[in-house]
mmCIF file of C-alpha atoms and ligand atoms in Angstrom:
data_model
loop_
_atom_site.group_PDB
_atom_site.id
_atom_site.type_symbol
_atom_site.label_atom_id
_atom_site.label_comp_id
_atom_site.label_asym_id
_atom_site.label_seq_id
_atom_site.Cartn_x
_atom_site.Cartn_y
_atom_site.Cartn_z
ATOM 1 C CA MET A 1 -33.847 2.753 -25.187
ATOM 2 C CA ASN A 2 -31.055 5.281 -24.094
ATOM 3 C CA VAL A 3 -29.330 2.473 -22.173
ATOM 4 C CA LYS A 4 -27.247 1.373 -25.193
ATOM 5 C CA LEU A 5 -26.551 4.779 -25.466
ATOM 6 C CA LYS A 6 -25.573 5.169 -22.325
ATOM 7 C CA MET A 7 -23.108 1.883 -21.995
ATOM 8 C CA ASN A 8 -21.967 2.904 -24.986
ATOM 9 C CA PRO A 9 -19.113 5.830 -24.193
ATOM 10 C CA ILE A 10 -17.185 5.437 -27.371
ATOM 11 C CA SER A 11 -19.761 7.053 -29.163
ATOM 12 C CA LYS A 12 -19.844 10.186 -26.869
ATOM 13 C CA ALA A 13 -15.820 10.355 -26.802
ATOM 14 C CA LYS A 14 -14.440 13.018 -28.393
ATOM 15 C CA ARG A 15 -10.837 11.228 -27.350
ATOM 16 C CA ILE A 16 -10.070 8.204 -27.201
ATOM 17 C CA VAL A 17 -7.053 5.826 -26.041
ATOM 18 C CA ILE A 18 -6.705 2.321 -27.597
ATOM 19 C CA LYS A 19 -4.327 -0.204 -25.916
ATOM 20 C CA ILE A 20 -2.989 -3.027 -28.178
ATOM 21 C CA GLY A 21 -1.884 -6.111 -26.230
ATOM 22 C CA SER A 22 1.277 -8.014 -27.895
ATOM 23 C CA SER A 23 -0.454 -11.216 -28.278
ATOM 24 C CA LEU A 24 -3.355 -9.203 -30.598
ATOM 25 C CA ILE A 25 -0.364 -7.729 -33.180
ATOM 26 C CA ILE A 26 1.989 -10.423 -33.171
ATOM 27 C CA ASP A 27 0.667 -13.442 -34.931
ATOM 28 C CA GLN A 28 1.390 -16.497 -32.250
ATOM 29 C CA ASN A 29 2.585 -19.015 -34.902
ATOM 30 C CA ASN A 30 5.434 -16.957 -36.391
ATOM 31 C CA GLY A 31 6.323 -14.510 -33.840
ATOM 32 C CA ARG A 32 5.521 -12.036 -36.630
ATOM 33 C CA ILE A 33 3.161 -8.444 -37.116
ATOM 34 C CA ASN A 34 -0.900 -9.917 -37.436
ATOM 35 C CA ASN A 35 -1.110 -8.365 -40.879
ATOM 36 C CA GLU A 36 -4.784 -9.794 -41.133
ATOM 37 C CA TRP A 37 -5.811 -8.528 -37.560
ATOM 38 C CA LEU A 38 -4.015 -5.209 -38.127
ATOM 39 C CA SER A 39 -5.384 -4.453 -41.613
ATOM 40 C CA ILE A 40 -9.371 -5.066 -39.671
ATOM 41 C CA LEU A 41 -8.495 -2.404 -36.557
ATOM 42 C CA SER A 42 -6.754 -0.134 -38.774
ATOM 43 C CA SER A 43 -10.525 -0.008 -41.019
ATOM 44 C CA GLU A 44 -11.847 0.181 -37.538
ATOM 45 C CA ILE A 45 -9.947 3.800 -36.292
ATOM 46 C CA ASN A 46 -10.168 4.992 -40.125
ATOM 47 C CA ASN A 47 -14.341 4.749 -38.912
ATOM 48 C CA LEU A 48 -13.452 6.393 -35.363
ATOM 49 C CA ILE A 49 -11.284 9.134 -37.410
ATOM 50 C CA ARG A 50 -13.954 9.558 -39.810
ATOM 51 C CA GLY A 51 -16.605 9.709 -37.053
ATOM 52 C CA GLY A 52 -14.693 12.676 -35.570
ATOM 53 C CA LYS A 53 -12.521 11.037 -33.158
ATOM 54 C CA GLU A 54 -9.271 11.694 -31.763
ATOM 55 C CA ILE A 55 -7.234 8.342 -31.368
ATOM 56 C CA ILE A 56 -3.823 8.025 -29.267
ATOM 57 C CA ILE A 57 -2.513 4.481 -29.860
ATOM 58 C CA VAL A 58 -0.780 2.884 -27.113
ATOM 59 C CA SER A 59 0.496 -0.465 -28.963
ATOM 60 C CA SER A 60 2.762 -3.564 -27.616
ATOM 61 C CA GLY A 61 4.476 -5.994 -29.370
ATOM 62 C CA ALA A 62 8.450 -4.524 -29.842
ATOM 63 C CA ILE A 63 9.911 -6.862 -27.357
ATOM 64 C CA GLY A 64 7.835 -9.734 -29.073
ATOM 65 C CA LEU A 65 8.670 -8.378 -32.743
ATOM 66 C CA GLY A 66 12.416 -7.935 -31.604
ATOM 67 C CA LYS A 67 13.103 -11.208 -30.186
ATOM 68 C CA GLU A 68 12.058 -13.249 -33.343
ATOM 69 C CA TYR A 69 14.135 -10.762 -35.438
ATOM 70 C CA LEU A 70 17.058 -11.075 -33.223
ATOM 71 C CA ASN A 71 16.717 -15.011 -33.230
ATOM 72 C CA ILE A 72 16.856 -14.522 -29.324
ATOM 73 C CA LYS A 73 15.469 -18.032 -27.907
ATOM 74 C CA THR A 74 15.586 -17.463 -24.402
ATOM 75 C CA LYS A 75 12.469 -18.175 -22.938
ATOM 76 C CA THR A 76 12.645 -15.328 -20.350
ATOM 77 C CA LEU A 77 14.517 -12.273 -21.547
ATOM 78 C CA LYS A 78 17.376 -10.329 -19.433
ATOM 79 C CA LEU A 79 16.786 -6.839 -19.044
ATOM 80 C CA GLU A 80 19.563 -5.962 -21.783
ATOM 81 C CA GLU A 81 17.817 -8.483 -24.248
ATOM 82 C CA SER A 82 14.441 -7.274 -23.828
ATOM 83 C CA GLN A 83 15.857 -3.191 -24.305
ATOM 84 C CA ALA A 84 17.688 -4.960 -27.427
ATOM 85 C CA ALA A 85 14.571 -6.275 -28.771
ATOM 86 C CA ALA A 86 12.823 -3.561 -28.139
ATOM 87 C CA ALA A 87 15.077 -1.321 -30.149
ATOM 88 C CA ALA A 88 14.982 -3.569 -32.658
ATOM 89 C CA GLY A 89 11.054 -4.334 -32.820
ATOM 90 C CA GLN A 90 9.893 -0.944 -32.295
ATOM 91 C CA SER A 91 10.519 0.121 -35.993
ATOM 92 C CA MET A 92 9.323 -2.961 -37.292
ATOM 93 C CA LEU A 93 6.034 -2.146 -35.359
ATOM 94 C CA ILE A 94 5.618 1.367 -36.515
ATOM 95 C CA HIS A 95 6.110 0.624 -40.013
ATOM 96 C CA ALA A 96 3.644 -2.318 -39.750
ATOM 97 C CA TYR A 97 0.895 0.661 -38.504
ATOM 98 C CA ASN A 98 2.226 3.088 -40.971
ATOM 99 C CA GLN A 99 1.640 0.788 -43.971
ATOM 100 C CA LYS A 100 -1.731 -0.077 -42.398
ATOM 101 C CA LEU A 101 -2.799 3.282 -41.688
ATOM 102 C CA GLU A 102 -1.470 5.121 -44.503
ATOM 103 C CA LYS A 103 -4.051 2.964 -47.413
ATOM 104 C CA TYR A 104 -6.837 5.577 -45.135
ATOM 105 C CA ASN A 105 -4.439 8.824 -45.530
ATOM 106 C CA ILE A 106 -4.121 8.570 -41.704
ATOM 107 C CA LYS A 107 -0.630 9.994 -40.633
ATOM 108 C CA ILE A 108 0.853 8.337 -37.206
ATOM 109 C CA ALA A 109 4.379 9.820 -35.350
ATOM 110 C CA GLN A 110 5.445 7.453 -32.919
ATOM 111 C CA ILE A 111 5.963 8.680 -29.055
ATOM 112 C CA LEU A 112 8.405 6.752 -26.743
ATOM 113 C CA LEU A 113 7.676 7.703 -23.209
ATOM 114 C CA THR A 114 8.973 6.530 -19.789
ATOM 115 C CA LEU A 115 7.716 6.791 -16.047
ATOM 116 C CA ASP A 116 9.020 10.284 -15.236
ATOM 117 C CA ASP A 117 7.914 11.445 -18.242
ATOM 118 C CA THR A 118 4.491 11.312 -16.984
ATOM 119 C CA GLU A 119 4.915 12.665 -13.531
ATOM 120 C CA GLU A 120 7.554 15.115 -14.009
ATOM 121 C CA ARG A 121 5.730 18.281 -14.843
ATOM 122 C CA ARG A 122 8.050 20.104 -17.096
ATOM 123 C CA LYS A 123 8.479 16.699 -19.228
ATOM 124 C CA TYR A 124 4.879 16.298 -18.848
ATOM 125 C CA LEU A 125 4.251 19.288 -20.362
ATOM 126 C CA ASN A 126 6.427 18.776 -22.964
ATOM 127 C CA ALA A 127 4.957 15.041 -24.235
ATOM 128 C CA LYS A 128 1.458 17.072 -23.421
ATOM 129 C CA ASN A 129 2.146 19.232 -25.888
ATOM 130 C CA THR A 130 3.722 17.367 -28.501
ATOM 131 C CA PHE A 131 0.249 15.280 -27.813
ATOM 132 C CA ASP A 132 -1.833 18.643 -28.586
ATOM 133 C CA MET A 133 -0.084 19.384 -31.794
ATOM 134 C CA LEU A 134 0.352 16.107 -33.163
ATOM 135 C CA LEU A 135 -3.829 15.630 -32.722
ATOM 136 C CA LYS A 136 -4.414 19.365 -34.082
ATOM 137 C CA LEU A 137 -2.609 18.305 -37.305
ATOM 138 C CA ASN A 138 -5.089 15.136 -37.490
ATOM 139 C CA VAL A 139 -2.034 12.338 -36.887
ATOM 140 C CA ILE A 140 -2.501 9.264 -34.531
ATOM 141 C CA PRO A 141 0.327 9.069 -32.098
ATOM 142 C CA ILE A 142 1.494 5.496 -31.659
ATOM 143 C CA VAL A 143 2.958 5.267 -27.676
ATOM 144 C CA ASN A 144 4.954 2.626 -26.536
ATOM 145 C CA GLU A 145 7.430 2.658 -23.516
ATOM 146 C CA ASN A 146 10.977 3.799 -24.255
ATOM 147 C CA ASP A 147 12.113 0.284 -23.282
ATOM 148 C CA THR A 148 15.737 1.211 -24.411
ATOM 149 C CA ILE A 149 16.040 3.484 -21.414
ATOM 150 C CA ALA A 150 14.137 2.401 -19.185
ATOM 151 C CA THR A 151 15.803 0.793 -16.136
ATOM 152 C CA SER A 152 13.989 -0.934 -13.470
ATOM 153 C CA GLU A 153 13.352 2.270 -11.777
ATOM 154 C CA ILE A 154 11.654 3.896 -13.740
ATOM 155 C CA ARG A 155 9.903 1.376 -15.866
ATOM 156 C CA PHE A 156 5.966 1.750 -16.234
ATOM 157 C CA GLY A 157 6.276 -1.859 -16.735
ATOM 158 C CA ASP A 158 2.945 -2.740 -18.386
ATOM 159 C CA ASN A 159 1.422 -0.806 -21.209
ATOM 160 C CA ASP A 160 -2.143 -0.966 -19.339
ATOM 161 C CA THR A 161 -0.280 1.603 -16.824
ATOM 162 C CA LEU A 162 1.229 3.724 -19.494
ATOM 163 C CA SER A 163 -2.177 3.865 -21.297
ATOM 164 C CA ALA A 164 -3.625 4.868 -18.225
ATOM 165 C CA ARG A 165 -1.327 7.699 -17.787
ATOM 166 C CA VAL A 166 -1.195 8.777 -21.225
ATOM 167 C CA ALA A 167 -5.014 8.894 -20.818
ATOM 168 C CA ILE A 168 -5.097 11.216 -18.019
ATOM 169 C CA MET A 169 -2.277 12.713 -19.149
ATOM 170 C CA MET A 170 -4.425 13.986 -22.617
ATOM 171 C CA SER A 171 -7.598 14.256 -20.741
ATOM 172 C CA ALA A 172 -8.968 11.805 -22.700
ATOM 173 C CA ASP A 173 -12.308 10.569 -22.107
ATOM 174 C CA CYS A 174 -12.519 6.890 -23.128
ATOM 175 C CA LEU A 175 -9.740 4.254 -22.603
ATOM 176 C CA ILE A 176 -10.050 0.808 -24.449
ATOM 177 C CA LEU A 177 -7.915 -1.878 -23.377
ATOM 178 C CA LEU A 178 -8.238 -4.538 -25.896
ATOM 179 C CA SER A 179 -6.382 -8.115 -25.134
ATOM 180 C CA ASN A 180 -6.778 -11.262 -24.868
ATOM 181 C CA VAL A 181 -10.036 -11.353 -22.275
ATOM 182 C CA ASP A 182 -13.446 -10.769 -22.579
ATOM 183 C CA GLY A 183 -13.502 -8.569 -19.395
ATOM 184 C CA LEU A 184 -13.717 -9.116 -15.743
ATOM 185 C CA TYR A 185 -15.374 -12.165 -14.902
ATOM 186 C CA SER A 186 -16.464 -12.782 -11.446
ATOM 187 C CA ASP A 187 -17.337 -16.089 -9.585
ATOM 188 C CA GLY A 188 -20.495 -14.303 -8.540
ATOM 189 C CA PRO A 189 -21.173 -14.258 -4.631
ATOM 190 C CA ASN A 190 -21.855 -18.286 -4.886
ATOM 191 C CA PHE A 191 -18.845 -19.264 -7.052
ATOM 192 C CA SER A 192 -20.958 -20.786 -9.263
ATOM 193 C CA LYS A 193 -18.971 -22.634 -12.193
ATOM 194 C CA THR A 194 -20.368 -20.737 -14.732
ATOM 195 C CA PRO A 195 -18.363 -17.520 -14.576
ATOM 196 C CA ASN A 196 -19.894 -14.489 -14.985
ATOM 197 C CA LEU A 197 -18.465 -11.611 -17.340
ATOM 198 C CA LEU A 198 -19.834 -8.082 -15.472
ATOM 199 C CA LYS A 199 -21.108 -5.514 -17.978
ATOM 200 C CA ARG A 200 -20.335 -2.584 -16.136
ATOM 201 C CA VAL A 201 -18.506 -1.665 -13.044
ATOM 202 C CA ASP A 202 -19.564 1.467 -11.283
ATOM 203 C CA GLU A 203 -16.990 1.533 -8.738
ATOM 204 C CA ILE A 204 -13.622 -0.194 -8.508
ATOM 205 C CA ASN A 205 -13.655 -1.304 -4.729
ATOM 206 C CA PRO A 206 -11.656 -3.923 -2.918
ATOM 207 C CA GLU A 207 -14.191 -6.853 -4.125
ATOM 208 C CA ILE A 208 -13.575 -6.212 -7.593
ATOM 209 C CA GLU A 209 -10.035 -6.048 -7.098
ATOM 210 C CA LYS A 210 -10.345 -9.372 -5.484
ATOM 211 C CA MET A 211 -12.082 -10.743 -8.628
ATOM 212 C CA ALA A 212 -9.150 -9.946 -10.794
ATOM 213 C CA GLY A 213 -6.366 -11.353 -8.172
ATOM 214 C CA ASP A 214 -8.330 -14.436 -7.834
ATOM 215 C CA SER A 215 -10.160 -15.100 -10.904
ATOM 216 C CA SER A 216 -9.576 -18.716 -11.586
ATOM 217 C CA GLY A 217 -8.293 -18.803 -15.453
ATOM 218 C CA TYR A 218 -10.449 -16.151 -16.430
ATOM 219 C CA GLY A 219 -8.565 -13.335 -15.022
ATOM 220 C CA LYS A 220 -5.092 -14.280 -16.298
ATOM 221 C CA GLY A 221 -3.212 -12.549 -18.561
ATOM 222 C CA GLY A 222 -2.798 -9.092 -16.762
ATOM 223 C CA MET A 223 -5.999 -8.719 -15.065
ATOM 224 C CA VAL A 224 -4.812 -7.008 -12.081
ATOM 225 C CA THR A 225 -3.017 -4.569 -14.262
ATOM 226 C CA LYS A 226 -5.857 -3.742 -16.084
ATOM 227 C CA ILE A 227 -7.812 -2.941 -13.010
ATOM 228 C CA ASN A 228 -5.827 -1.039 -11.798
ATOM 229 C CA ALA A 229 -5.365 1.068 -15.061
ATOM 230 C CA ALA A 230 -8.978 0.968 -15.129
ATOM 231 C CA LYS A 231 -9.473 2.442 -11.752
ATOM 232 C CA LEU A 232 -6.715 5.424 -12.502
ATOM 233 C CA ALA A 233 -8.451 6.252 -15.110
ATOM 234 C CA THR A 234 -11.878 6.286 -13.978
ATOM 235 C CA SER A 235 -10.689 8.181 -11.224
ATOM 236 C CA SER A 236 -9.955 10.923 -13.831
ATOM 237 C CA GLY A 237 -13.494 11.032 -15.304
ATOM 238 C CA CYS A 238 -12.140 8.372 -18.223
ATOM 239 C CA ALA A 239 -14.402 5.921 -18.531
ATOM 240 C CA THR A 240 -12.513 2.646 -19.050
ATOM 241 C CA ILE A 241 -13.580 -0.472 -21.345
ATOM 242 C CA ILE A 242 -11.681 -3.975 -21.490
ATOM 243 C CA ALA A 243 -12.664 -5.750 -24.565
ATOM 244 C CA LYS A 244 -11.169 -9.081 -26.094
ATOM 245 C CA GLY A 245 -9.410 -7.800 -29.051
ATOM 246 C CA SER A 246 -9.283 -10.768 -31.444
ATOM 247 C CA LEU A 247 -12.784 -10.750 -32.239
ATOM 248 C CA ASN A 248 -13.523 -10.061 -35.690
ATOM 249 C CA LYS A 249 -14.434 -6.204 -35.127
ATOM 250 C CA PRO A 250 -13.172 -5.338 -31.873
ATOM 251 C CA ILE A 251 -14.507 -1.835 -31.805
ATOM 252 C CA GLU A 252 -17.827 -2.442 -33.570
ATOM 253 C CA ASN A 253 -18.469 -5.172 -30.918
ATOM 254 C CA ILE A 254 -18.051 -2.820 -27.900
ATOM 255 C CA ILE A 255 -20.338 -0.088 -29.885
ATOM 256 C CA ASN A 256 -22.933 -3.079 -30.368
ATOM 257 C CA ASN A 257 -22.733 -3.900 -26.944
ATOM 258 C CA GLY A 258 -20.932 -7.376 -27.006
ATOM 259 C CA LYS A 259 -19.062 -8.839 -24.339
ATOM 260 C CA HIS A 260 -16.797 -6.299 -22.727
ATOM 261 C CA THR A 261 -16.334 -4.689 -18.821
ATOM 262 C CA PHE A 262 -17.653 -0.789 -18.921
ATOM 263 C CA PHE A 263 -16.004 0.611 -15.748
ATOM 264 C CA LYS A 264 -18.176 4.322 -15.112
ATOM 265 C CA PRO A 265 -15.622 7.446 -14.823
ATOM 266 C CA ILE A 266 -15.867 9.745 -11.842
ATOM 267 C CA GLY A 267 -16.603 13.145 -12.950
ATOM 268 C CA THR A 268 -15.051 14.255 -16.081
ATOM 269 C CA PRO A 269 -11.495 14.555 -17.482
ATOM 270 C CA GLN A 270 -11.642 18.002 -17.413
ATOM 271 C CA SER A 271 -13.009 18.626 -13.680
ATOM 272 C CA ALA A 272 -10.299 15.557 -12.734
ATOM 273 C CA ARG A 273 -7.682 18.123 -13.880
ATOM 274 C CA LYS A 274 -9.074 21.171 -12.438
ATOM 275 C CA LYS A 275 -8.741 19.471 -9.289
ATOM 276 C CA TRP A 276 -5.551 18.221 -9.552
ATOM 277 C CA ILE A 277 -4.368 21.153 -10.237
ATOM 278 C CA ALA A 278 -5.794 23.069 -7.669
ATOM 279 C CA SER A 279 -5.283 20.976 -4.488
ATOM 280 C CA SER A 280 -2.144 18.601 -4.638
ATOM 281 C CA LEU A 281 0.798 20.891 -5.651
ATOM 282 C CA ASN A 282 2.525 24.152 -3.855
ATOM 283 C CA PRO A 283 2.218 27.443 -5.542
ATOM 284 C CA LEU A 284 6.077 28.269 -6.195
ATOM 285 C CA GLY A 285 5.276 31.691 -7.728
ATOM 286 C CA ARG A 286 2.964 34.698 -8.203
ATOM 287 C CA LEU A 287 1.961 36.414 -11.461
ATOM 288 C CA PHE A 288 -0.015 39.913 -10.981
ATOM 289 C CA ILE A 289 -1.633 40.749 -14.086
ATOM 290 C CA ASP A 290 -4.046 44.017 -15.219
ATOM 291 C CA ASN A 291 -7.211 44.458 -15.441
ATOM 292 C CA GLY A 292 -7.480 43.339 -19.570
ATOM 293 C CA ALA A 293 -6.181 39.662 -18.297
ATOM 294 C CA LYS A 294 -8.374 39.823 -15.731
ATOM 295 C CA ASN A 295 -11.505 40.034 -17.805
ATOM 296 C CA ALA A 296 -9.690 37.196 -20.236
ATOM 297 C CA LEU A 297 -9.087 35.048 -17.570
ATOM 298 C CA ASN A 298 -13.336 35.600 -16.452
ATOM 299 C CA GLN A 299 -14.193 34.463 -20.036
ATOM 300 C CA ASN A 300 -12.628 30.978 -19.423
ATOM 301 C CA LYS A 301 -9.103 32.344 -21.508
ATOM 302 C CA SER A 302 -5.341 31.512 -21.472
ATOM 303 C CA LEU A 303 -3.206 33.963 -19.566
ATOM 304 C CA LEU A 304 -0.738 35.846 -21.949
ATOM 305 C CA PRO A 305 2.290 37.483 -21.061
ATOM 306 C CA ALA A 306 0.966 40.850 -22.475
ATOM 307 C CA GLY A 307 -1.222 41.182 -19.797
ATOM 308 C CA VAL A 308 1.024 40.415 -16.564
ATOM 309 C CA VAL A 309 2.587 43.177 -14.813
ATOM 310 C CA ARG A 310 4.797 41.583 -12.385
ATOM 311 C CA VAL A 311 6.250 37.738 -10.890
ATOM 312 C CA SER A 312 7.536 36.923 -7.904
ATOM 313 C CA GLY A 313 8.976 33.766 -6.138
ATOM 314 C CA LYS A 314 10.951 31.149 -8.087
ATOM 315 C CA PHE A 315 9.697 28.856 -10.453
ATOM 316 C CA SER A 316 10.481 26.230 -13.527
ATOM 317 C CA ARG A 317 8.727 25.594 -16.225
ATOM 318 C CA GLY A 318 5.475 23.489 -15.385
ATOM 319 C CA ASP A 319 5.382 24.455 -12.329
ATOM 320 C CA LEU A 320 2.310 25.710 -10.222
ATOM 321 C CA VAL A 321 1.930 29.851 -9.692
ATOM 322 C CA LEU A 322 -1.136 31.722 -8.291
ATOM 323 C CA ILE A 323 -2.462 34.295 -10.739
ATOM 324 C CA LEU A 324 -3.279 37.723 -8.879
ATOM 325 C CA ASP A 325 -4.684 40.970 -9.545
ATOM 326 C CA GLU A 326 -3.086 44.265 -9.077
ATOM 327 C CA LYS A 327 -4.666 44.653 -5.289
ATOM 328 C CA ASP A 328 -3.100 41.034 -4.157
ATOM 329 C CA ASN A 329 -6.314 38.970 -4.681
ATOM 330 C CA ILE A 330 -5.712 35.917 -5.922
ATOM 331 C CA LEU A 331 -7.862 34.776 -9.068
ATOM 332 C CA ALA A 332 -6.200 31.470 -10.255
ATOM 333 C CA ARG A 333 -3.994 29.086 -9.872
ATOM 334 C CA GLY A 334 -2.230 27.014 -13.128
ATOM 335 C CA LEU A 335 1.036 25.527 -14.357
ATOM 336 C CA VAL A 336 3.095 28.026 -15.837
ATOM 337 C CA ALA A 337 4.975 27.593 -19.469
ATOM 338 C CA TYR A 338 8.081 29.728 -18.684
ATOM 339 C CA SER A 339 10.413 29.632 -15.920
ATOM 340 C CA TYR A 340 10.810 32.836 -13.316
ATOM 341 C CA GLU A 341 13.477 33.671 -15.063
ATOM 342 C CA ASP A 342 11.947 33.780 -18.998
ATOM 343 C CA ALA A 343 8.936 35.082 -17.842
ATOM 344 C CA GLN A 344 10.218 38.416 -16.209
ATOM 345 C CA LEU A 345 11.523 38.716 -19.625
ATOM 346 C CA ILE A 346 8.426 38.581 -21.791
ATOM 347 C CA ILE A 347 6.059 39.994 -19.273
ATOM 348 C CA GLY A 348 4.396 43.008 -20.886
ATOM 349 C CA HIS A 349 5.329 41.387 -24.567
ATOM 350 C CA LYS A 350 3.107 40.511 -27.099
ATOM 351 C CA SER A 351 3.106 37.238 -27.619
ATOM 352 C CA SER A 352 4.373 37.383 -31.048
ATOM 353 C CA GLU A 353 7.469 39.409 -29.631
ATOM 354 C CA ILE A 354 8.597 36.112 -27.312
ATOM 355 C CA GLU A 355 10.859 34.595 -29.532
ATOM 356 C CA LYS A 356 12.789 38.089 -30.387
ATOM 357 C CA VAL A 357 12.988 38.587 -26.534
ATOM 358 C CA LEU A 358 13.951 35.233 -25.182
ATOM 359 C CA GLY A 359 16.135 34.173 -28.907
ATOM 360 C CA TYR A 360 13.561 30.626 -29.286
ATOM 361 C CA ARG A 361 10.209 30.510 -29.746
ATOM 362 C CA GLY A 362 7.782 28.866 -27.061
ATOM 363 C CA ARG A 363 4.400 28.656 -25.967
ATOM 364 C CA ASP A 364 2.277 31.836 -26.853
ATOM 365 C CA GLU A 365 0.373 31.526 -23.689
ATOM 366 C CA LEU A 366 2.080 32.473 -20.431
ATOM 367 C CA VAL A 367 -0.358 29.975 -18.348
ATOM 368 C CA HIS A 368 -2.596 28.103 -21.053
ATOM 369 C CA ARG A 369 -6.358 27.658 -20.051
ATOM 370 C CA ASP A 370 -6.039 24.086 -20.030
ATOM 371 C CA ASP A 371 -3.853 24.192 -17.288
ATOM 372 C CA LEU A 372 -5.523 26.927 -15.262
ATOM 373 C CA VAL A 373 -7.961 26.825 -12.087
ATOM 374 C CA THR A 374 -9.919 30.275 -11.846
ATOM 375 C CA GLU A 375 -10.959 30.421 -7.989
ATOM 376 C CA ILE A 376 -14.815 30.820 -8.773
ATOM 377 C CA ASN A 377 -14.958 27.238 -10.495
HETATM 378 N N1 LIG B 1 6.523 -2.477 -24.171
HETATM 379 C C1 LIG B 1 6.592 -4.118 -24.552
HETATM 380 C C2 LIG B 1 6.568 -4.116 -25.553
HETATM 381 O O1 LIG B 1 6.540 -3.235 -26.887
HETATM 382 C C3 LIG B 1 5.103 -4.186 -23.810
HETATM 383 C C4 LIG B 1 5.005 -3.964 -22.695
HETATM 384 C C5 LIG B 1 3.127 -4.518 -22.020
HETATM 385 O O2 LIG B 1 3.187 -5.351 -23.299
HETATM 386 O O3 LIG B 1 2.661 -4.095 -21.233
HETATM 387 O O4 LIG B 1 7.042 -5.385 -26.134
#
C-alpha cells in the first residue's frame, strides 16, 4: 500500500526543481514555442504550487527559439551564433512562461547562471540568497545558463548538469528531468530484445552508468548527462526522476506511477549540505561569541553580529569560519555572510544597525543557520 507513496517523491517533496528540455518547449514543426504543451505544463505547475510545493524551473530553449527568430540556417552553430541566438531567444522563452503562468497569478523571475556562480562561494551565496528571496515571495525562478557570456571554459554546457547544481545549491528534495525519453532503459543482463525501463535505481554504479552510454537507441538524447546529473543530485540528498515530458500530463504521470525512472537519494539535502560545510573547506577565520549567542546556536538559530565579541583571520564573504566560545572551544563552523573587514565593524551591533555602520544593508545574520554546522550534530 505504502509502496506507491514511497515511490512518489513529488508528493513528499517540499522544494522541486523541474528541468525542461528544448525538444519539449519548442514546437519541432515551426521552431517556435509549443503553446499547447506549455499550457498543460503550466496547469500542472499551478497544481504543485497550490499543493504547497516550492518550484524552480530550469528551462532550455533559448538557443532554439533564437535560431528561428534570427533566421540562422546553419545546422551546427558557432559559439557566437549560439550566444546571439540565446540572447534573442531567452526573452521569448521568459515571455512565454510569463504569459502562461500569469493566468494562475503565478509570478516568475529570470535567473541566468554560469558554472562559477555555483562554484565560487561568494557568488554562490549571492545566487542562493536571490533564489531564497524569490521563493519567499512566491515567485518561480526560471533558470537557464547565461549563454551570452559563458565561454567554453565556464560553461555548464548542458542544462541537466545546471539543474542538478541548482537543486543542490537550493537543497531541493526532488529534481525532475523532463525530456524526450521515458527514463533509463536497460537491455537486462541477457540483452533481451525488449528493453526494460528501470523503475527505480538505488545506486548509480558503473553498471547503471554503462546503461546510459550504450543503450542502443533508447538511451540517446543525452542520457549520459542525465545520469551524471542524477548522480550529482542524489549524492546530495535530492531524489531524481527522469521522465518523458511530451506525455499529456507529464507530472501527473509520475505521481500516478506511470513510466519514469526514480533515483534514490543518499541522505537528505540538509545532511549533505552540513557534511559539505563540515568537511570540504579550510576555515579562514574565527568568530568568538558570548554566552547568549552560544545558547542561540544550541537552539539551532543563526549567529547574529550582536553576539560576537571578537573576530580573527582573513576571510571574505562566503568563506568558512570557526565559531568559538570565549574560552577557545570550537562550537560550530559555517559560511560567513560578511568579509573580515565588515565583520569587525558590525560585531556587537544589533542587525538593525548594520546599514548605519556599513553604509549598505546586508544580511541580518553573520552566519545563517542554513550555513552552519554545530560540532555536536
Ligand atoms: N542553454 C541552452 C538553451 O537555452 C540549452 C542547453 C541544454 O539544453 O542543455 O538553449
